[in-house]
PDB file of C-alpha atoms in Angstrom:
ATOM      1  CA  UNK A   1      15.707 -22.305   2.890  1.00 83.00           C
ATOM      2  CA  UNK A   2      17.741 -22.504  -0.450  1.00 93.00           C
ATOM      3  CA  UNK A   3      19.273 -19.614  -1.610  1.00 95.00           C
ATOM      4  CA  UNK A   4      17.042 -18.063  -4.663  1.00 96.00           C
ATOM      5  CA  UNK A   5      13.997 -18.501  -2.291  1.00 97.00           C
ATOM      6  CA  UNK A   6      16.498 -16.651   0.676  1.00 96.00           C
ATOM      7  CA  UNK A   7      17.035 -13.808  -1.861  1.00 97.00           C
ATOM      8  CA  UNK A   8      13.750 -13.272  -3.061  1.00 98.00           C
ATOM      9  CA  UNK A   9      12.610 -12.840   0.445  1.00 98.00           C
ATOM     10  CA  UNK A  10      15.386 -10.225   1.064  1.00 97.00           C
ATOM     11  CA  UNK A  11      14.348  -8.409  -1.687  1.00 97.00           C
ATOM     12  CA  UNK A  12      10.366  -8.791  -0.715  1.00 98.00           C
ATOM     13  CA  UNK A  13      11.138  -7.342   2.313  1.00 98.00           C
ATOM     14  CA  UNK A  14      13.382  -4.178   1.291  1.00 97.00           C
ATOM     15  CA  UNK A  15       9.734  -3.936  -1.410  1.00 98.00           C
ATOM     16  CA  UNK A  16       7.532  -4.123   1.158  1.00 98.00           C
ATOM     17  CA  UNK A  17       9.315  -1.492   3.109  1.00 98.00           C
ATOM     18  CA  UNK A  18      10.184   0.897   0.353  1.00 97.00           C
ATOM     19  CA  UNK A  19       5.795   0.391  -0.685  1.00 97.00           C
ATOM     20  CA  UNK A  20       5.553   1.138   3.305  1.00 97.00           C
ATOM     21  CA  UNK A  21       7.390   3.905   2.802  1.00 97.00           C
ATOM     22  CA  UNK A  22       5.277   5.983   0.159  1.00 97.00           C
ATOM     23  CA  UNK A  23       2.335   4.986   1.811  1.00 97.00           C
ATOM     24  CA  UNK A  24       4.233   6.924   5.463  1.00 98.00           C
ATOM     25  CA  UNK A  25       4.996  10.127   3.070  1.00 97.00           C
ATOM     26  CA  UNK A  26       1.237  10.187   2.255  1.00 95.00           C
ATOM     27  CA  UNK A  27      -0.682   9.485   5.673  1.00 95.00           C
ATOM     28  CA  UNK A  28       2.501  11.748   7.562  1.00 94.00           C
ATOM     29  CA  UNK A  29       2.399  15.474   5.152  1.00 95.00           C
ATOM     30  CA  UNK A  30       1.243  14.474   1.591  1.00 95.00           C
ATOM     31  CA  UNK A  31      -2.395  14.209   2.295  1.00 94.00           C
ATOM     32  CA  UNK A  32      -2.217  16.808   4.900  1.00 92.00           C
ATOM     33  CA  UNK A  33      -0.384  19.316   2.403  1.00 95.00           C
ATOM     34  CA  UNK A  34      -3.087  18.443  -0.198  1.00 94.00           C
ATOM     35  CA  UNK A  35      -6.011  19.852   2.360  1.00 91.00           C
ATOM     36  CA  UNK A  36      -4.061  22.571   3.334  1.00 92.00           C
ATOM     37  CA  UNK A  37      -3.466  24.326  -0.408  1.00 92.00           C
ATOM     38  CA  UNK A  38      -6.154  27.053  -0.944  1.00 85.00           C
ATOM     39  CA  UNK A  39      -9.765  26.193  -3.143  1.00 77.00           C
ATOM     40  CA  UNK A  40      -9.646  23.162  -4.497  1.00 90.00           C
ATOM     41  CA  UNK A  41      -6.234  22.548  -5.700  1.00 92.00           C
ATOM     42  CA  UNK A  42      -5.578  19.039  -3.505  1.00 93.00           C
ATOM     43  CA  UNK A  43      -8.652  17.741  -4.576  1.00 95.00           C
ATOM     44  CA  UNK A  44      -7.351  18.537  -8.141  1.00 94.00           C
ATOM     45  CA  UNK A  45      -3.585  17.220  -7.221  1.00 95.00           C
ATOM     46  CA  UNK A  46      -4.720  14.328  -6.141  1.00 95.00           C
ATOM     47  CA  UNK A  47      -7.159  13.436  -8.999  1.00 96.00           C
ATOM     48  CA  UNK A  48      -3.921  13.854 -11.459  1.00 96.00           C
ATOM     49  CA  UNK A  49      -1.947  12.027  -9.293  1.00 95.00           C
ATOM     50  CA  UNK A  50      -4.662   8.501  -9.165  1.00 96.00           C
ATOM     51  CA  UNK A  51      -4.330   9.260 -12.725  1.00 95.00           C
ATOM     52  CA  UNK A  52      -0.464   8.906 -13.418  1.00 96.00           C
ATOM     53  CA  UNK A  53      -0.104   6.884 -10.934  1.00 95.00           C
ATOM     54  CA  UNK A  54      -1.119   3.936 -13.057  1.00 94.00           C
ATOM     55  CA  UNK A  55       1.504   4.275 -15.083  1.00 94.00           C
ATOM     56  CA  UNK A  56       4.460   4.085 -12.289  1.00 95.00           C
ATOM     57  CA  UNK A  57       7.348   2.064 -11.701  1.00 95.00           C
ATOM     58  CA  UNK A  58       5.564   1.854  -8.319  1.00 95.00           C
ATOM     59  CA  UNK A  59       2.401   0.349  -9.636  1.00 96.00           C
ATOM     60  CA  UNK A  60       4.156  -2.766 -11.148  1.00 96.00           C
ATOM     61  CA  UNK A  61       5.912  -2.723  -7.734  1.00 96.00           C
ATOM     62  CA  UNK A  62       2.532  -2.898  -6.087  1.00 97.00           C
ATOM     63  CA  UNK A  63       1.236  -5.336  -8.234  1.00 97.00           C
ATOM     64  CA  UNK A  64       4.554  -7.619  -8.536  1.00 97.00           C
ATOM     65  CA  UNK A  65       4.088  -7.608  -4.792  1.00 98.00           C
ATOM     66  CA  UNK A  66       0.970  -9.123  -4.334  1.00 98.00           C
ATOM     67  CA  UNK A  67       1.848 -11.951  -6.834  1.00 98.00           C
ATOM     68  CA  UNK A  68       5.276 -12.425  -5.315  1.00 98.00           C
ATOM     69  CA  UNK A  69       3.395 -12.663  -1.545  1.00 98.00           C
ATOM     70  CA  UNK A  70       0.792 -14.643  -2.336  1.00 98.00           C
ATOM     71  CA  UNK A  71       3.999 -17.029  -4.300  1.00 98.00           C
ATOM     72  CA  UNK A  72       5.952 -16.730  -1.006  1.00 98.00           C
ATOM     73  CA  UNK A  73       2.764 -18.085   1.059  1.00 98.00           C
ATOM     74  CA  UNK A  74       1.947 -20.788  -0.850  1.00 98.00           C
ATOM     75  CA  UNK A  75       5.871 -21.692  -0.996  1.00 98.00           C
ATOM     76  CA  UNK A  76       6.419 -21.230   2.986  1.00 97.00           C
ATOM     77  CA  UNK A  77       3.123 -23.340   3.692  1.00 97.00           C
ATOM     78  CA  UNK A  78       4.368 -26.274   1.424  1.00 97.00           C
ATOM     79  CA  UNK A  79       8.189 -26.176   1.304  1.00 97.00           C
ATOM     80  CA  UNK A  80       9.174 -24.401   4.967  1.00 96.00           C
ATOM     81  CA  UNK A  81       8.841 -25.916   8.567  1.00 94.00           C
ATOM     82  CA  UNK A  82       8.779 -24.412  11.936  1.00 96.00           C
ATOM     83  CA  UNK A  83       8.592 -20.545  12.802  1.00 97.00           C
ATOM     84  CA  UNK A  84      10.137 -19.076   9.170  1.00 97.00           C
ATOM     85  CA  UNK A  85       7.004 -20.910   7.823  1.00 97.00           C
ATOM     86  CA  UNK A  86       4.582 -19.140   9.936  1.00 98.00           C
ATOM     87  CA  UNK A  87       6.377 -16.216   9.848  1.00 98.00           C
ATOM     88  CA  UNK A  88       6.464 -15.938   5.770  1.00 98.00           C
ATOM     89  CA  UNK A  89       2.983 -16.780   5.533  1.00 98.00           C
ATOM     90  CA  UNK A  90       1.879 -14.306   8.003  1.00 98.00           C
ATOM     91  CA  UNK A  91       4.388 -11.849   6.682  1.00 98.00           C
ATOM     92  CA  UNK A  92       2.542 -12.245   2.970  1.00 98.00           C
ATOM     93  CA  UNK A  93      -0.775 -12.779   4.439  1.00 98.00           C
ATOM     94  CA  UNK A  94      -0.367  -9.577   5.445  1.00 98.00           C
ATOM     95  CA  UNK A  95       0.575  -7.685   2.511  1.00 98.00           C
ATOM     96  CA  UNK A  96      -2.511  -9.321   0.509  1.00 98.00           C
ATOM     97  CA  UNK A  97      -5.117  -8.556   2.996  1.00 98.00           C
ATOM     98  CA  UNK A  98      -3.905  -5.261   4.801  1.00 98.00           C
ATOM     99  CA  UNK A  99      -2.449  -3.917   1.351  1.00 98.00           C
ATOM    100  CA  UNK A 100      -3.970  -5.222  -1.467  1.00 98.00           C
ATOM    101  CA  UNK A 101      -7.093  -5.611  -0.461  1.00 98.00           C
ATOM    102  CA  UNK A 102      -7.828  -2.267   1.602  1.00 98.00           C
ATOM    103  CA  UNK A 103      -6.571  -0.792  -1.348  1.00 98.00           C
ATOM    104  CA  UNK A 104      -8.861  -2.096  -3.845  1.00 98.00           C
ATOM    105  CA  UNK A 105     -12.002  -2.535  -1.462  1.00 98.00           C
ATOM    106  CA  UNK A 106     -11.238   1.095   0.536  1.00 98.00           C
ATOM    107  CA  UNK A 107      -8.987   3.477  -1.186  1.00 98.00           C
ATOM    108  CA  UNK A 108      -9.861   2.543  -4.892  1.00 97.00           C
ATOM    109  CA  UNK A 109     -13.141   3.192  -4.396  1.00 98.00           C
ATOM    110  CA  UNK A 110     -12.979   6.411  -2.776  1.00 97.00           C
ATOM    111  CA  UNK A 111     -10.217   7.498  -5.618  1.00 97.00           C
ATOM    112  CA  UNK A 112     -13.077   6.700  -8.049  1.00 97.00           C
ATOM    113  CA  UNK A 113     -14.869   8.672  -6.394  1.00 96.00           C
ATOM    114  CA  UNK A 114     -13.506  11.773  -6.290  1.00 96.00           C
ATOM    115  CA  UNK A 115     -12.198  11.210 -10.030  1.00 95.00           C
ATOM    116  CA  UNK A 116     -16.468  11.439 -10.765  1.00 95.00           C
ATOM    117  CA  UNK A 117     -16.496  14.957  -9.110  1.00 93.00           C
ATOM    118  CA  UNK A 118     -15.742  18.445 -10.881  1.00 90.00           C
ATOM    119  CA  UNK A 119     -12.634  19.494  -9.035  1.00 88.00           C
ATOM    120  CA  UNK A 120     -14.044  22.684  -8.319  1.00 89.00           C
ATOM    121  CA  UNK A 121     -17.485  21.948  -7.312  1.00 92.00           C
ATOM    122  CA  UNK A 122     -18.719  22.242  -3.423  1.00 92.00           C
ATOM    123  CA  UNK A 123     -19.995  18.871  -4.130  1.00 94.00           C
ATOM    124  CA  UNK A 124     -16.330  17.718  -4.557  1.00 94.00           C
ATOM    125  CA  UNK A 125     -15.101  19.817  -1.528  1.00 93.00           C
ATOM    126  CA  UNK A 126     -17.362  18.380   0.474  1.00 94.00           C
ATOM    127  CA  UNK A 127     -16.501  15.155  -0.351  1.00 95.00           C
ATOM    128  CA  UNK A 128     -12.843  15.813   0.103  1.00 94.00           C
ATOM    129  CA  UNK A 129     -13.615  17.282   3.662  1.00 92.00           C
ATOM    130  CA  UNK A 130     -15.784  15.021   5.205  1.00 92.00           C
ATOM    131  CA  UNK A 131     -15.153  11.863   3.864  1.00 94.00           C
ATOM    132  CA  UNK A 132     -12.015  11.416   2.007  1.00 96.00           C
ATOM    133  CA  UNK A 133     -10.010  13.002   4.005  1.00 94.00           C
ATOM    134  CA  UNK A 134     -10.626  10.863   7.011  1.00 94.00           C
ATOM    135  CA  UNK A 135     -11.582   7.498   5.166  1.00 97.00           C
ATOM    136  CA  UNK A 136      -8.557   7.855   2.753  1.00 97.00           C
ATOM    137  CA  UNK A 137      -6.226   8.784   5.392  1.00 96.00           C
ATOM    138  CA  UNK A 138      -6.864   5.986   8.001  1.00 97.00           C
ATOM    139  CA  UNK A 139      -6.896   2.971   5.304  1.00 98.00           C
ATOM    140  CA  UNK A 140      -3.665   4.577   4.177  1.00 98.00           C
ATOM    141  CA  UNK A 141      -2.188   4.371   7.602  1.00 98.00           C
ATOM    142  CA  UNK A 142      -3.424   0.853   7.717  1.00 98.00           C
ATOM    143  CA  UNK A 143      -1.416   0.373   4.569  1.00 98.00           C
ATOM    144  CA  UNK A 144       1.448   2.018   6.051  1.00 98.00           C
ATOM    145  CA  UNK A 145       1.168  -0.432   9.169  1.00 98.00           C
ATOM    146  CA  UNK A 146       0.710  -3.784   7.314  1.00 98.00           C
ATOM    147  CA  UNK A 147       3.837  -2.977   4.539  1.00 98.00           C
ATOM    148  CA  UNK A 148       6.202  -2.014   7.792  1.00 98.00           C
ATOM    149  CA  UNK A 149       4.379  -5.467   9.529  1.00 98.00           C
ATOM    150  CA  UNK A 150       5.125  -7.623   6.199  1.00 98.00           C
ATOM    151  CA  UNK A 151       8.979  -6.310   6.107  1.00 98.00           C
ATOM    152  CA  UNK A 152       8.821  -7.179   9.833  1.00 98.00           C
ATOM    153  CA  UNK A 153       7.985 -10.691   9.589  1.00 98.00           C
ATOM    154  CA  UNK A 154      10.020 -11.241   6.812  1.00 98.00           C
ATOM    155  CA  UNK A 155      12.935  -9.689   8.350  1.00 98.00           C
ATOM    156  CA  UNK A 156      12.287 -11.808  11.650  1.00 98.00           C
ATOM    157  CA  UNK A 157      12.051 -15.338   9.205  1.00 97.00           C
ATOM    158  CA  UNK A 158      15.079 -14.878   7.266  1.00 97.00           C
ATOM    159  CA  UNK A 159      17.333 -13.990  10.772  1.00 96.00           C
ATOM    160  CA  UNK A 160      15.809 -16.955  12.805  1.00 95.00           C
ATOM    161  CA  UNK A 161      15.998 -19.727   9.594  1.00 83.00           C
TER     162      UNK A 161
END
């Protein structure tokens, strides 16, 4: 494994943990804090926050992140031999489907959602109770799982090169 590639992988993996991370914060108290604040001020928090939340360092961290894995499969599956192969592309495998793409097929969609809703409607409280809520939590915490997974892997491949 040469050194740049060695490096980038050490740095994917402190990303994919730090990513991992955020998404903990939320499924853990953030969320739960948000349901918890009286009328409708989570549903109103969190509508603000899908909004400025395009414009974070932690969005081009999210994005970078799904280039760099899908970069570190293709590299692994044609440059790499043995178990750090496997290992890399399962670790970045990983990322894409159980981050990137939950995200944009689960909790995208229900974030649209709720941005279409009044925040102070009972059609939006509703909403928030019996479906966001739950949906938004558990593909969060399947989020949180595959970015601690992806840092695993990638840990495990750069000790046993």
């Amino acid at each position: 494994m040469s050194l740049w590639f060695l490096l980038l992988c050490a740095l994917t993996l402190i990303a994919y943990a730090a990513i991992g991370g955020v998404f903990l914060a939320f499924s853990d108290f953030i969320m739960r804090s948000f349901d918890l604040v009286k009328n409708q001020a989570g549903i109103e928090t969190m509508q603000v926050l899908n909004v400025e939340i395009m414009r974070s360092i932690f969005m081009v961290l999210f994005m970078g992140l799904a280039v760099i894995s899908l970069f570190i499969v293709v590299y692994a599956a044609l440059n790499l031999d043995g178990t750090p192969r496997r290992l890399l592309v399962l670790a970045g495998a990983t990322y894409l489907l159980g981050v990137f793409a939950v995200t944009a097929a689960g909790n995208v969609p229900l974030n649209n959602q709720l941005a279409g809703l009044g925040s102070t409607t009972s059609q939006a409280l509703t909403f928030w109770k019996e479906t966001y809520m739950t949906r938004w939590v558990t593909l969060n915490s399947v989020r949180t799982l595959a970015c601690f997974l992806a840092s695993g892997l990638t840990l495990a491949a750069l000790v046993i090169r």
